[in-house]
Amino acid sequence: MANQRNILELPVEYIKGIGPAKGETIRKELNIHTVEDFLYSFPFRYIDRTTYQVISDVREDGDLVQLKGRLINFEKIKGKNNRYRHQGKFMDASGSLDLVWFQSGIWLEKILQPGEEYIIFGKISIFSGKKSMIHPEMELVKDANTNLAPTFSPVYSSTEKLNAKGLDQKARRKIIRQILDTLTSDDIPETLPDYMLAKLNLCSRREALLWIHFPENETQKNAATNRIKYEEFFYVQIRLLHGKIQRKQKFISIPFSTIGTNFNTFYKEKMKFELTGAQKRVIKEIRADVSKTTQMNRLLQGDVGSGKTIVALLSMLMAIDNGLQCCMMAPTEILAQQHYDSILSTLDDMDINVAFLTGSIKGKKREKILQDLADGSIHIIIGTHALIEETVIFKKLGLAIVDEQHRFGVAQRASLWYKNDSFAPHILVMTATPIPRTLAMTLYGDLDVSVIDELPPGRKDIQTLHKYESARPQVIEFMHKEIAKGRQIYIVYPLIEESEKLDLQNLQEGYERLLQYFPLPEYQISVVHGRMKAKDKDWEMQRFVNKTTHIMVATTVIEVGVNVPNASVMIIENAERFGLSQLHQLRGRVGRGAEQSYCILMSDYKLTKESRERIATMVRTNNGFDIAEADLKLRGPGDIQGTQQSGLMDFKLLELSKDRPIMDTARNIALRIIENDPNLERDIHITIRQQIQRLRRKNKDWARFS
Ligand code: ADP
Ligand code: MG
């Protein structure tokens, strides 16, 4: 007899009625390998047999409807374009409806049984003037009506091949039912500690699995969903936090034990402004971290313009005062150059050697830099990903800073860790892309987070306006007024991914049109786009920075970090083509000085519901975190930068945009457990320790090194 834990781990062929052929199909089509995998392939919806709508009531309104009736006719029809479609007539007591399939194989003809009663599910559309349902989900009433599931019948994701192999909904339900009936509660060991179940009022694992497939009522369905979601997130959190503790035990850094001359001189004599309260708090947090031998791994989040650079610089001075070197890596040359320039000028005449390295610095110049880095005479090096190349060797790298960290791959960032032989540098990663808390908990759950949530004083909120093409003349007039006041203006064109040529054409046309209203030589315009040589780009940027040019026409290359406080207007052309976070980043290029700034979103008249929503969100709020939350709701986490690269987002049930309360609870509990029992050694945590080990065996690539 297989021992208890093993039943769940047995291959699917263990299940009665599944032989090698079906087993193979299940593995291939569903990626289900074990009995346990089967139990964890949850229904994506349920047929609630207590509520059906009737045909005469349903509308073409985009809502999903469930109907019960008879399929009275089914035929293949040749359409106008000589393409075949299948069409059926479906009737209930109130009326009839066409069912339409455009692409369908013989399987449809094989499977559908005219004359039988069906439950159908889908959206209503009007097709050839008649209420229709295109590609409905269909289920024989007699199949749905088994006593397997009296109220809710589970519906599983399916494929043609599965149906062809006889693994349709009915069969799937039977398999699951059978597994659940066979397994005793000993076969489904609890994965959460008992005290936790009691405290949070969660159902057992066995109940959860039973009820998620065959709930008898709404309460059971919710209890199961709740428990599974909690467990999913709890284990992500506890693993992240546990991993962090283990990493802290493994990596040793050099503590910055003294605050020395450089820091003090700079702080007292060179700094041109008073730090904001938020900046002071963050410096204290960093200071506390770097004074230890455990490696700092801190994320600094702060909206654009919140003043992260000075925090970075002060941290670097701490390192230098302790005989250590620093590096600061930025994702683009423009940004790296800007950091370099601004840090050089901020440091003024202080005796600190700052160097700059990118891929385009070659030959003798490069050799000299590498030499000076290796012998320790360079204190700070600023650059692009060129910094992580193997040839870049430090004498003693004490602090590595990564700006706009989400632009780098995980491996790229991690390679900075190994720049020294016997110790790891402290790490500070910075981002101006606010991340919704729920997402941050997952993506950065193993980092310590500092937030600058206060802008330097005197900043006015940027006014954001949405304008259509018809308002162009007013926009031009407004531009004239701002320029007359001595301000500068950005105009940004979208990147059209399919065609770089089109991009340039767009930008070029925009530029030429602009020349009509802002003629040379009275007005000067900079043009910057991604296909220019770095040198030319910098030259153009420089002309804008030193106020030679009034207007900067650009593609999104200026999105990241560019700082020209005198620029007060950001005009975004075809704003409907940009994502929310990108719009927000672009807007952040203005509002950096003391003047009132404006962001004008130009758009087409035709807007999708989503782009309308994005633009409305921009007009409504300046708060990066609000924007990030809205973005998460609109797009889901899948598209948000940085989420694809880890297995972290593979939740079966949990939804980041909706399950905040569950996530907060799970995170807090995980934090408390790790605080009290960092290595999970206590008896009450044995279940957790074992489950972490099981999960680790199951997915080996689940690794974190932010
Ligand atoms: P970001 O967080 O976007 O990187 P920066 O570090 O570029 O922001 O800062 C934006 C601007 O605000 C810079 O011109 C910087 O000199 C200025 N700044 C930063 N901190 C303060 C402060 N405490 N008081 C006044 N100005 C500040
Ligand atoms: Mg910045």
XYZ file of C-alpha atoms and ligand atoms in Angstrom:
734
model
C 0.000 0.000 0.000
C 1.297 3.393 -0.903
C 2.060 5.458 2.119
C -0.107 8.435 2.876
C 1.860 11.242 1.363
C 2.619 9.252 -1.702
C -0.918 8.903 -2.985
C -1.027 12.552 -3.925
C 2.318 12.246 -5.630
C 1.409 9.218 -7.729
C 1.093 9.626 -11.489
C -2.361 10.185 -12.941
C -2.518 6.585 -14.167
C -3.129 5.646 -10.568
C -6.651 6.963 -11.034
C -9.168 4.351 -12.086
C -10.076 4.666 -15.758
C -6.925 6.536 -16.748
C -4.514 4.423 -18.747
C -1.274 5.393 -20.448
C -3.002 7.016 -23.448
C -5.320 9.225 -21.416
C -2.504 9.868 -18.987
C -0.339 11.187 -21.800
C -3.092 13.485 -23.050
C -3.671 14.825 -19.555
C 0.004 15.549 -19.098
C 0.315 17.213 -22.464
C -2.895 19.189 -22.506
C -3.258 20.158 -18.880
C 0.247 19.848 -17.483
C -1.230 17.585 -14.833
C 1.216 14.929 -13.712
C 0.116 13.692 -10.345
C -3.048 12.996 -8.424
C -2.359 16.155 -6.496
C -2.052 18.214 -9.692
C -5.487 16.943 -10.629
C -6.972 18.112 -7.360
C -5.322 21.462 -7.820
C -6.675 22.067 -11.292
C -9.621 24.058 -10.088
C -12.818 24.805 -11.962
C -12.774 28.235 -13.545
C -16.489 28.602 -12.983
C -19.551 26.738 -11.824
C -22.877 26.048 -13.370
C -25.282 27.269 -10.767
C -28.293 25.138 -11.426
C -30.514 27.231 -9.263
C -30.509 30.171 -11.667
C -31.091 30.266 -15.386
C -32.045 33.220 -17.475
C -34.605 32.980 -20.253
C -34.011 33.813 -23.895
C -36.647 36.534 -24.113
C -34.930 38.465 -21.274
C -31.302 38.399 -22.355
C -29.714 41.351 -24.152
C -26.646 42.102 -26.188
C -24.919 43.893 -23.320
C -21.665 42.042 -22.958
C -22.779 40.136 -19.871
C -22.363 36.420 -19.640
C -25.625 34.505 -19.494
C -26.589 30.963 -18.654
C -29.578 29.409 -20.383
C -31.269 26.041 -20.289
C -33.107 24.698 -23.291
C -33.125 22.295 -26.193
C -30.867 22.148 -29.224
C -33.416 21.601 -31.953
C -31.376 21.908 -35.074
C -27.734 21.789 -36.062
C -26.290 22.278 -39.523
C -23.329 23.305 -41.595
C -23.945 26.468 -43.592
C -21.926 27.988 -46.401
C -21.448 31.699 -45.779
C -21.059 34.549 -48.263
C -17.303 34.280 -48.293
C -17.505 30.576 -49.109
C -16.466 29.788 -45.575
C -18.407 27.211 -43.650
C -19.904 27.773 -40.288
C -21.986 25.643 -38.012
C -25.264 26.909 -36.790
C -27.753 25.554 -34.313
C -31.126 26.591 -33.024
C -31.609 26.669 -29.297
C -35.020 26.997 -27.658
C -36.463 27.509 -24.230
C -40.031 28.229 -23.178
C -39.603 31.943 -23.915
C -38.071 31.897 -27.377
C -35.201 30.817 -29.546
C -31.628 31.746 -30.250
C -29.014 30.922 -32.890
C -25.818 29.237 -31.845
C -22.921 29.948 -34.179
C -19.499 28.389 -34.616
C -17.096 29.860 -37.126
C -14.150 27.620 -36.730
C -15.029 24.126 -35.842
C -13.924 20.681 -36.739
C -15.766 17.460 -37.088
C -15.640 17.170 -33.320
C -18.610 19.506 -33.096
C -20.699 17.313 -35.321
C -19.618 14.317 -33.322
C -20.366 15.771 -29.960
C -23.498 17.861 -30.303
C -26.762 15.989 -30.089
C -29.749 17.788 -31.610
C -32.922 17.068 -29.683
C -31.130 17.012 -26.339
C -31.463 19.452 -23.503
C -28.433 21.673 -22.868
C -27.163 24.300 -20.516
C -25.369 26.951 -22.520
C -23.140 29.775 -21.414
C -21.799 32.804 -23.247
C -22.455 36.328 -24.449
C -25.414 37.415 -26.528
C -24.737 39.110 -29.827
C -26.988 40.147 -32.661
C -25.999 38.269 -35.771
C -27.932 38.643 -39.033
C -30.574 40.467 -37.009
C -31.125 37.593 -34.601
C -30.146 36.986 -31.019
C -27.212 34.642 -31.189
C -24.511 33.159 -29.083
C -21.139 32.684 -30.741
C -19.028 29.729 -29.651
C -21.158 28.935 -26.605
C -19.947 26.722 -23.835
C -22.346 23.772 -23.822
C -23.170 21.028 -21.437
C -25.806 18.288 -21.636
C -28.343 18.750 -18.868
C -28.197 15.082 -18.078
C -24.435 15.362 -17.565
C -24.655 18.422 -15.397
C -27.486 16.914 -13.428
C -25.583 14.088 -11.891
C -25.770 13.680 -8.181
C -22.044 14.432 -8.196
C -22.907 18.026 -7.600
C -26.377 18.945 -6.542
C -26.112 22.730 -6.793
C -22.943 23.859 -8.470
C -21.352 21.838 -11.230
C -17.697 22.653 -11.703
C -16.557 23.671 -15.175
C -12.940 22.992 -16.044
C -10.823 24.450 -18.788
C -10.876 22.064 -21.664
C -9.403 21.439 -25.070
C -10.571 19.721 -28.218
C -8.081 16.928 -27.700
C -9.352 16.270 -24.205
C -12.908 16.089 -25.452
C -11.855 13.768 -28.236
C -10.183 11.462 -25.719
C -13.385 11.278 -23.709
C -12.107 13.624 -21.044
C -15.018 16.020 -21.236
C -16.570 17.898 -18.342
C -18.575 14.933 -17.206
C -15.537 12.685 -17.144
C -13.426 15.268 -15.407
C -16.000 15.666 -12.645
C -16.142 11.949 -12.212
C -12.393 11.680 -11.897
C -12.182 14.397 -9.297
C -15.106 12.984 -7.370
C -13.476 9.609 -7.391
C -10.139 10.934 -6.167
C -11.821 12.847 -3.389
C -13.881 9.826 -2.349
C -10.803 7.614 -2.227
C -8.643 9.891 -0.188
C -9.066 9.952 3.546
C -8.163 13.059 5.470
C -4.857 11.373 6.313
C -4.086 11.241 2.631
C -4.488 14.985 2.396
C -2.144 16.194 5.090
C -2.747 19.663 6.402
C -0.355 22.262 4.996
C -1.136 25.029 7.465
C -0.581 24.775 11.219
C -3.693 23.985 13.248
C -3.385 27.095 15.356
C -3.528 29.184 12.195
C -6.652 27.437 10.904
C -8.339 28.024 14.223
C -7.273 31.597 14.546
C -8.236 32.626 11.031
C -11.277 30.402 10.932
C -10.075 28.614 7.802
C -11.419 25.304 6.584
C -9.123 22.288 6.425
C -7.182 21.410 3.302
C -9.404 18.416 2.655
C -12.555 20.487 2.989
C -11.065 23.135 0.748
C -10.326 20.644 -1.995
C -13.715 19.008 -1.683
C -15.615 22.279 -1.681
C -13.650 23.995 -4.403
C -14.742 21.240 -6.788
C -18.146 20.374 -5.412
C -19.548 23.127 -3.246
C -23.055 22.500 -1.988
C -23.663 26.144 -1.433
C -22.141 29.584 -1.716
C -20.715 29.391 1.809
C -18.675 26.303 1.077
C -17.454 27.759 -2.175
C -16.289 30.904 -0.429
C -14.693 29.051 2.461
C -12.699 26.911 0.066
C -11.668 29.838 -2.111
C -10.635 31.837 0.896
C -8.500 29.107 2.391
C -6.759 28.340 -0.894
C -6.030 31.992 -1.622
C -4.657 32.504 1.846
C -2.441 29.469 1.576
C -1.135 30.503 -1.831
C -0.066 33.887 -0.610
C 1.094 32.804 2.798
C 3.611 30.417 1.276
C 4.909 32.978 -1.181
C 5.470 35.328 1.731
C 6.964 32.900 4.170
C 9.341 31.607 1.519
C 10.453 35.102 0.556
C 11.030 36.079 4.163
C 12.680 32.807 5.050
C 14.938 33.144 2.004
C 15.839 36.657 3.051
C 16.902 35.482 6.503
C 19.003 32.734 5.033
C 20.622 35.163 2.641
C 21.410 37.533 5.463
C 23.119 34.690 7.253
C 25.102 33.781 4.158
C 26.261 37.136 2.786
C 28.594 39.326 4.760
C 29.090 43.000 3.966
C 31.527 45.527 5.303
C 29.846 47.772 7.846
C 30.146 51.525 7.397
C 31.086 52.082 10.968
C 31.903 55.776 10.910
C 30.312 58.881 9.579
C 33.329 60.779 8.334
C 34.615 63.980 6.818
C 33.147 63.629 3.384
C 29.628 63.072 4.610
C 29.850 65.840 7.157
C 31.474 68.390 4.887
C 28.969 67.722 2.193
C 26.017 67.804 4.533
C 27.072 71.024 6.220
C 28.652 72.963 3.383
C 27.690 71.685 -0.030
C 24.040 70.837 0.138
C 21.932 73.577 -1.364
C 18.694 72.651 0.330
C 17.283 71.177 3.501
C 16.325 67.515 3.212
C 12.636 66.753 3.422
C 11.411 64.800 6.418
C 10.954 61.760 4.211
C 14.511 61.996 2.881
C 15.898 62.262 6.418
C 13.912 59.237 7.517
C 15.150 57.200 4.581
C 18.778 58.174 5.185
C 18.382 56.983 8.762
C 16.971 53.664 7.555
C 19.877 53.211 5.177
C 22.380 54.263 7.807
C 21.031 51.640 10.185
C 21.347 48.964 7.498
C 24.843 49.734 6.305
C 26.305 49.898 9.765
C 25.870 46.148 10.063
C 27.765 43.217 8.651
C 24.561 41.786 7.241
C 24.043 42.925 3.700
C 21.623 45.752 3.074
C 19.037 44.965 0.447
C 16.833 47.951 0.321
C 14.362 49.245 -2.202
C 13.906 52.985 -2.280
C 10.562 53.938 -3.747
C 9.772 57.535 -4.450
C 7.688 59.248 -7.026
C 9.452 61.128 -9.783
C 11.027 64.290 -8.444
C 10.889 63.187 -4.836
C 14.672 63.505 -4.524
C 16.134 60.025 -4.557
C 19.438 61.111 -6.073
C 20.592 63.052 -3.042
C 19.758 60.080 -0.833
C 21.885 57.918 -3.093
C 24.742 60.395 -2.946
C 24.672 60.693 0.837
C 24.739 56.906 1.105
C 27.742 56.784 -1.199
C 29.569 59.337 0.924
C 29.094 57.063 3.931
C 30.782 54.280 2.006
C 33.667 56.483 0.885
C 34.267 57.657 4.427
C 34.830 54.029 5.310
C 37.420 53.426 2.615
C 35.001 51.769 0.210
C 34.001 52.335 -3.400
C 30.514 52.782 -4.830
C 28.805 52.247 -8.121
C 25.563 53.581 -9.477
C 23.969 51.876 -12.425
C 21.257 53.424 -14.600
C 19.330 51.829 -17.467
C 20.127 54.368 -20.185
C 23.107 56.443 -21.191
C 21.167 59.670 -20.945
C 20.175 58.927 -17.403
C 23.614 57.735 -16.369
C 25.165 60.836 -17.894
C 22.712 63.013 -16.051
C 23.483 61.370 -12.733
C 27.159 61.803 -13.437
C 26.813 65.493 -14.294
C 24.566 66.276 -11.387
C 26.690 64.394 -8.855
C 29.860 66.029 -10.140
C 28.390 69.477 -9.800
C 26.748 68.729 -6.459
C 30.039 67.533 -5.004
C 31.599 70.743 -6.214
C 35.300 70.918 -5.269
C 35.267 68.019 -2.851
C 38.137 65.634 -3.182
C 36.156 62.726 -4.548
C 37.013 60.927 -7.739
C 33.869 60.257 -9.785
C 34.070 58.309 -13.043
C 31.649 57.484 -15.821
C 31.473 54.262 -17.800
C 29.209 53.106 -20.610
C 29.557 50.674 -23.459
C 30.615 53.433 -25.801
C 33.662 54.381 -23.765
C 36.478 52.372 -25.321
C 40.196 52.058 -25.823
C 42.698 53.930 -23.668
C 40.015 55.871 -21.824
C 38.328 52.666 -20.779
C 41.568 51.017 -19.755
C 42.431 53.947 -17.542
C 39.048 53.803 -15.833
C 39.323 50.065 -15.245
C 42.820 50.543 -13.878
C 41.754 53.286 -11.475
C 38.801 51.246 -10.309
C 40.961 48.232 -9.586
C 43.528 50.192 -7.621
C 40.854 52.028 -5.683
C 41.553 55.554 -6.858
C 38.029 55.949 -8.254
C 35.537 56.454 -5.421
C 32.295 56.548 -7.336
C 31.589 55.088 -10.727
C 28.391 55.871 -12.526
C 27.312 54.084 -15.664
C 25.036 51.765 -17.558
C 24.967 47.959 -17.541
C 28.590 48.266 -18.740
C 29.380 48.285 -15.019
C 28.467 44.652 -14.535
C 30.849 43.326 -17.166
C 33.453 40.960 -15.841
C 36.325 43.242 -16.793
C 35.048 45.848 -14.367
C 36.874 45.033 -11.162
C 36.764 47.005 -7.958
C 39.280 47.167 -5.203
C 36.580 47.250 -2.544
C 33.003 47.800 -3.641
C 31.040 48.752 -0.552
C 27.778 49.970 -2.013
C 25.997 49.277 -5.284
C 23.069 51.444 -6.301
C 20.702 50.548 -9.106
C 18.426 53.275 -10.424
C 15.137 52.395 -12.094
C 15.883 48.881 -11.073
C 12.892 47.283 -12.817
C 14.584 48.023 -16.119
C 17.282 45.512 -15.376
C 16.966 41.772 -15.391
C 17.200 39.903 -12.133
C 20.485 38.308 -13.169
C 21.971 41.645 -14.189
C 21.237 43.104 -10.809
C 22.473 40.037 -9.002
C 25.849 40.129 -10.723
C 26.719 43.258 -8.766
C 26.613 41.112 -5.661
C 29.633 39.161 -6.707
C 31.981 42.009 -7.533
C 34.124 41.346 -4.477
C 35.705 38.020 -3.591
C 35.046 37.812 0.091
C 32.104 40.060 0.824
C 28.987 41.453 -0.810
C 28.348 45.145 -1.344
C 25.365 46.699 0.338
C 22.623 47.104 -2.231
C 20.240 49.994 -2.739
C 17.778 49.731 -5.590
C 15.658 52.705 -6.522
C 12.468 53.040 -8.461
C 10.210 55.881 -9.421
C 7.573 53.485 -10.620
C 5.272 53.144 -7.688
C 4.077 49.636 -7.273
C 0.745 48.798 -5.706
C 1.294 47.465 -2.231
C -0.115 44.077 -3.063
C 2.280 43.676 -5.933
C 5.242 45.065 -4.013
C 4.655 42.544 -1.245
C 5.157 39.820 -3.759
C 7.784 41.230 -6.053
C 9.854 42.840 -3.344
C 8.694 40.823 -0.387
C 12.281 39.951 0.465
C 13.599 43.489 0.272
C 13.415 46.134 2.929
C 11.474 49.041 1.565
C 11.930 52.756 2.126
C 9.465 55.225 0.719
C 9.920 58.927 0.008
C 6.328 60.026 0.222
C 6.890 63.752 0.330
C 7.953 66.096 -2.446
C 10.518 68.863 -1.880
C 8.782 72.036 -0.715
C 7.385 74.600 -3.112
C 6.265 72.172 -5.788
C 2.854 72.816 -7.233
C 0.670 69.953 -8.356
C 0.932 69.438 -12.076
C -2.309 70.311 -13.863
C -3.307 67.600 -16.286
C -5.670 68.253 -19.193
C -7.114 66.053 -21.881
C -7.443 67.681 -25.328
C -8.620 66.519 -28.724
C -7.129 67.555 -32.045
C -9.714 70.316 -32.424
C -8.123 72.122 -29.496
C -4.728 72.200 -31.178
C -4.824 75.986 -31.840
C -5.407 76.724 -28.148
C -2.627 74.344 -27.213
C -0.241 76.155 -29.580
C -1.296 79.489 -28.137
C -0.702 78.189 -24.647
C 2.752 77.004 -25.645
C 3.580 80.466 -26.911
C 2.560 81.978 -23.605
C 4.672 79.606 -21.567
C 7.705 80.109 -23.771
C 7.226 83.870 -23.454
C 7.458 83.381 -19.694
C 10.814 81.717 -20.208
C 9.571 78.164 -19.725
C 10.445 75.115 -21.820
C 8.213 72.440 -23.300
C 8.409 68.723 -24.007
C 6.413 67.083 -26.754
C 6.457 63.304 -26.708
C 5.423 60.932 -29.468
C 4.594 57.300 -28.863
C 6.746 54.432 -29.959
C 4.854 52.398 -32.469
C 6.318 49.020 -31.910
C 5.494 47.579 -35.298
C 7.408 50.184 -37.170
C 10.314 52.304 -36.125
C 9.978 54.066 -39.449
C 6.472 55.186 -38.618
C 7.694 56.495 -35.288
C 10.219 58.694 -36.892
C 7.752 59.779 -39.501
C 5.303 60.769 -36.800
C 7.945 62.645 -34.956
C 9.263 64.239 -38.116
C 5.818 65.431 -39.185
C 5.155 66.747 -35.741
C 8.418 68.613 -35.819
C 7.719 70.145 -39.227
C 4.249 71.237 -38.219
C 5.726 72.778 -35.120
C 8.174 74.796 -37.205
C 5.236 76.627 -38.772
C 4.145 77.943 -35.407
C 7.558 78.271 -33.851
C 9.789 79.439 -36.695
C 13.551 79.555 -36.646
C 15.622 81.373 -35.609
C 13.388 82.926 -32.984
C 12.490 79.506 -31.644
C 14.834 76.579 -31.230
C 13.698 72.989 -31.105
C 15.599 69.897 -29.918
C 14.777 66.520 -31.395
C 15.697 63.323 -29.597
C 14.796 59.776 -30.533
C 16.033 56.288 -29.886
C 17.778 55.818 -33.208
C 20.143 58.718 -32.817
C 23.739 58.176 -31.859
C 24.305 58.625 -28.152
C 26.569 61.557 -28.861
C 23.942 63.404 -30.917
C 21.298 62.643 -28.353
C 23.426 64.081 -25.597
C 24.187 67.147 -27.660
C 20.473 67.792 -28.229
C 19.646 67.068 -24.604
C 22.360 69.412 -23.541
C 20.949 72.210 -25.684
C 17.627 71.774 -23.926
C 19.199 71.582 -20.475
C 21.133 74.822 -20.990
C 17.999 76.530 -22.334
C 19.298 77.040 -25.875
C 16.198 75.261 -27.157
C 12.622 76.038 -26.173
C 10.983 72.826 -27.147
C 12.111 69.240 -26.964
C 10.427 66.886 -29.388
C 11.109 63.316 -28.414
C 10.010 59.742 -28.336
C 9.831 58.010 -24.992
C 13.619 58.030 -24.600
C 13.153 60.944 -22.241
C 10.839 58.966 -20.036
C 13.349 57.962 -17.453
C 14.811 60.381 -14.996
C 15.565 63.398 -17.171
C 15.698 66.495 -15.014
C 15.124 69.975 -16.459
C 13.425 72.027 -13.741
C 12.687 74.917 -16.101
C 10.482 72.755 -18.316
C 6.873 73.352 -17.330
C 4.765 71.776 -20.064
C 4.602 68.151 -21.111
C 2.521 67.484 -24.186
C 1.905 63.835 -24.926
C 0.721 63.110 -28.456
C -1.547 60.113 -29.002
C -1.786 59.729 -25.271
C -4.200 56.846 -25.836
C -1.287 54.721 -27.012
C 0.630 54.942 -23.753
C 0.252 52.811 -20.685
C -0.672 54.442 -17.419
C 2.649 54.104 -15.685
C 4.402 55.445 -18.741
C 2.106 58.458 -18.876
C 2.810 59.100 -15.244
C 6.562 58.783 -15.745
C 6.412 61.236 -18.621
C 4.368 63.687 -16.628
C 7.037 63.524 -13.962
C 9.474 65.266 -16.306
C 7.709 68.528 -15.480
C 6.750 69.978 -12.127
C 10.372 69.876 -11.042
C 10.772 73.588 -10.538
C 8.807 76.087 -8.502
C 6.521 77.094 -11.409
C 3.046 75.776 -12.093
C 3.436 72.919 -14.582
C 1.062 71.339 -17.039
C 0.608 67.997 -18.710
C -1.525 67.997 -21.836
C -2.751 64.672 -23.113
C -3.609 64.920 -26.802
C -5.761 62.121 -28.119
C -7.810 60.833 -30.968
C -11.585 61.098 -30.743
C -11.938 57.380 -30.918
C -10.900 55.923 -27.622
C -11.311 52.449 -26.261
C -12.944 52.135 -22.883
C -9.578 51.329 -21.397
C -7.675 54.241 -22.896
C -10.466 56.584 -21.848
C -10.105 55.207 -18.329
C -6.335 55.669 -18.389
C -6.590 59.275 -19.492
C -9.307 59.994 -16.933
C -7.107 58.524 -14.200
C -4.246 60.795 -15.222
C -6.479 63.849 -15.143
C -7.887 62.843 -11.773
C -4.711 62.163 -9.797
C -1.023 62.973 -9.518
C -0.388 60.318 -6.942
C 1.848 57.576 -8.263
C 0.446 54.953 -5.956
C -3.138 55.693 -7.002
C -2.012 55.441 -10.599
C -0.319 52.151 -9.938
C -3.446 50.729 -8.299
C -5.553 51.845 -11.268
C -3.021 50.305 -13.613
C -3.168 47.010 -11.793
C -6.963 47.008 -12.057
C -6.932 47.854 -15.748
C -4.208 45.532 -16.884
C -3.846 42.864 -14.280
C -0.453 42.020 -12.864
C 0.689 39.979 -15.859
C 1.795 42.986 -17.848
C 3.370 44.964 -15.115
C 7.098 45.151 -15.408
C 9.088 42.612 -13.540
C 6.260 40.213 -12.865
C 6.977 37.739 -15.610
C 10.482 36.895 -14.637
C 9.673 35.017 -11.491
C 7.353 32.187 -10.678
C 5.936 34.453 -8.038
C 2.745 35.320 -9.803
C 1.563 31.833 -10.544
C -1.455 32.046 -8.344
C -4.296 29.720 -9.118
C -6.983 31.683 -7.341
C -5.516 34.764 -5.751
C -6.109 38.033 -7.579
C -3.712 40.814 -6.728
C -6.142 43.543 -7.611
C -8.951 42.157 -5.459
C -7.551 40.182 -2.589
C -5.727 42.843 -0.655
C -7.213 41.912 2.755
C -6.187 38.286 2.436
C -2.731 39.348 1.296
C -2.249 41.754 4.163
C -3.225 39.096 6.669
C -0.943 36.492 5.152
C 1.969 38.898 4.929
C 1.608 40.062 8.522
C 1.365 36.562 9.873
C 4.381 35.449 7.854
C 6.353 38.442 9.119
C 5.525 37.655 12.725
C 6.446 34.007 12.357
C 9.836 34.808 10.821
C 10.496 37.443 13.432
C 9.922 35.015 16.277
C 11.375 31.941 14.671
C 13.700 32.940 11.808
C 14.805 29.430 10.966
C 11.389 27.866 11.546
C 12.757 25.560 14.198
C 9.914 25.585 16.669
C 7.533 22.647 16.906
C 4.437 24.612 16.043
C 6.066 25.553 12.745
C 6.923 22.051 11.652
C 4.049 21.971 9.166
C 5.322 25.153 7.584
C 8.884 23.907 7.403
C 7.798 20.688 5.746
C 5.580 22.448 3.264
C 8.382 24.831 2.287
C 10.601 21.836 1.636
C 7.925 20.189 -0.481
C 7.359 23.345 -2.470
C 11.074 23.758 -2.979
C 11.332 20.235 -4.366
C 8.379 20.899 -6.620
C 9.651 24.034 -8.300
C 13.351 24.314 -8.214
C 13.648 27.490 -10.264
C 11.758 29.486 -7.706
C 14.673 31.640 -6.718
C 14.940 35.196 -5.571
C 17.803 37.572 -5.793
C 16.492 41.040 -6.118
P 13.999 61.584 -8.426
O 13.485 61.027 -7.149
O 12.978 61.616 -9.488
O 15.286 60.929 -8.860
P 15.708 63.846 -8.136
O 16.629 63.235 -7.189
O 16.130 63.968 -9.546
O 14.313 63.105 -8.101
O 15.267 65.260 -7.548
C 14.450 66.129 -8.273
C 14.858 67.565 -8.046
O 14.566 67.967 -6.716
C 16.318 67.786 -8.236
O 16.489 69.000 -8.930
C 16.866 67.885 -6.818
O 18.001 68.704 -6.752
C 15.705 68.526 -6.103
N 15.632 68.200 -4.671
C 15.839 66.998 -4.104
N 15.633 67.043 -2.779
C 15.286 68.311 -2.492
C 14.958 68.997 -1.278
N 14.938 68.377 -0.098
N 14.651 70.306 -1.356
C 14.655 70.949 -2.545
N 14.976 70.365 -3.716
C 15.273 69.060 -3.710
Mg 15.964 59.950 -10.519
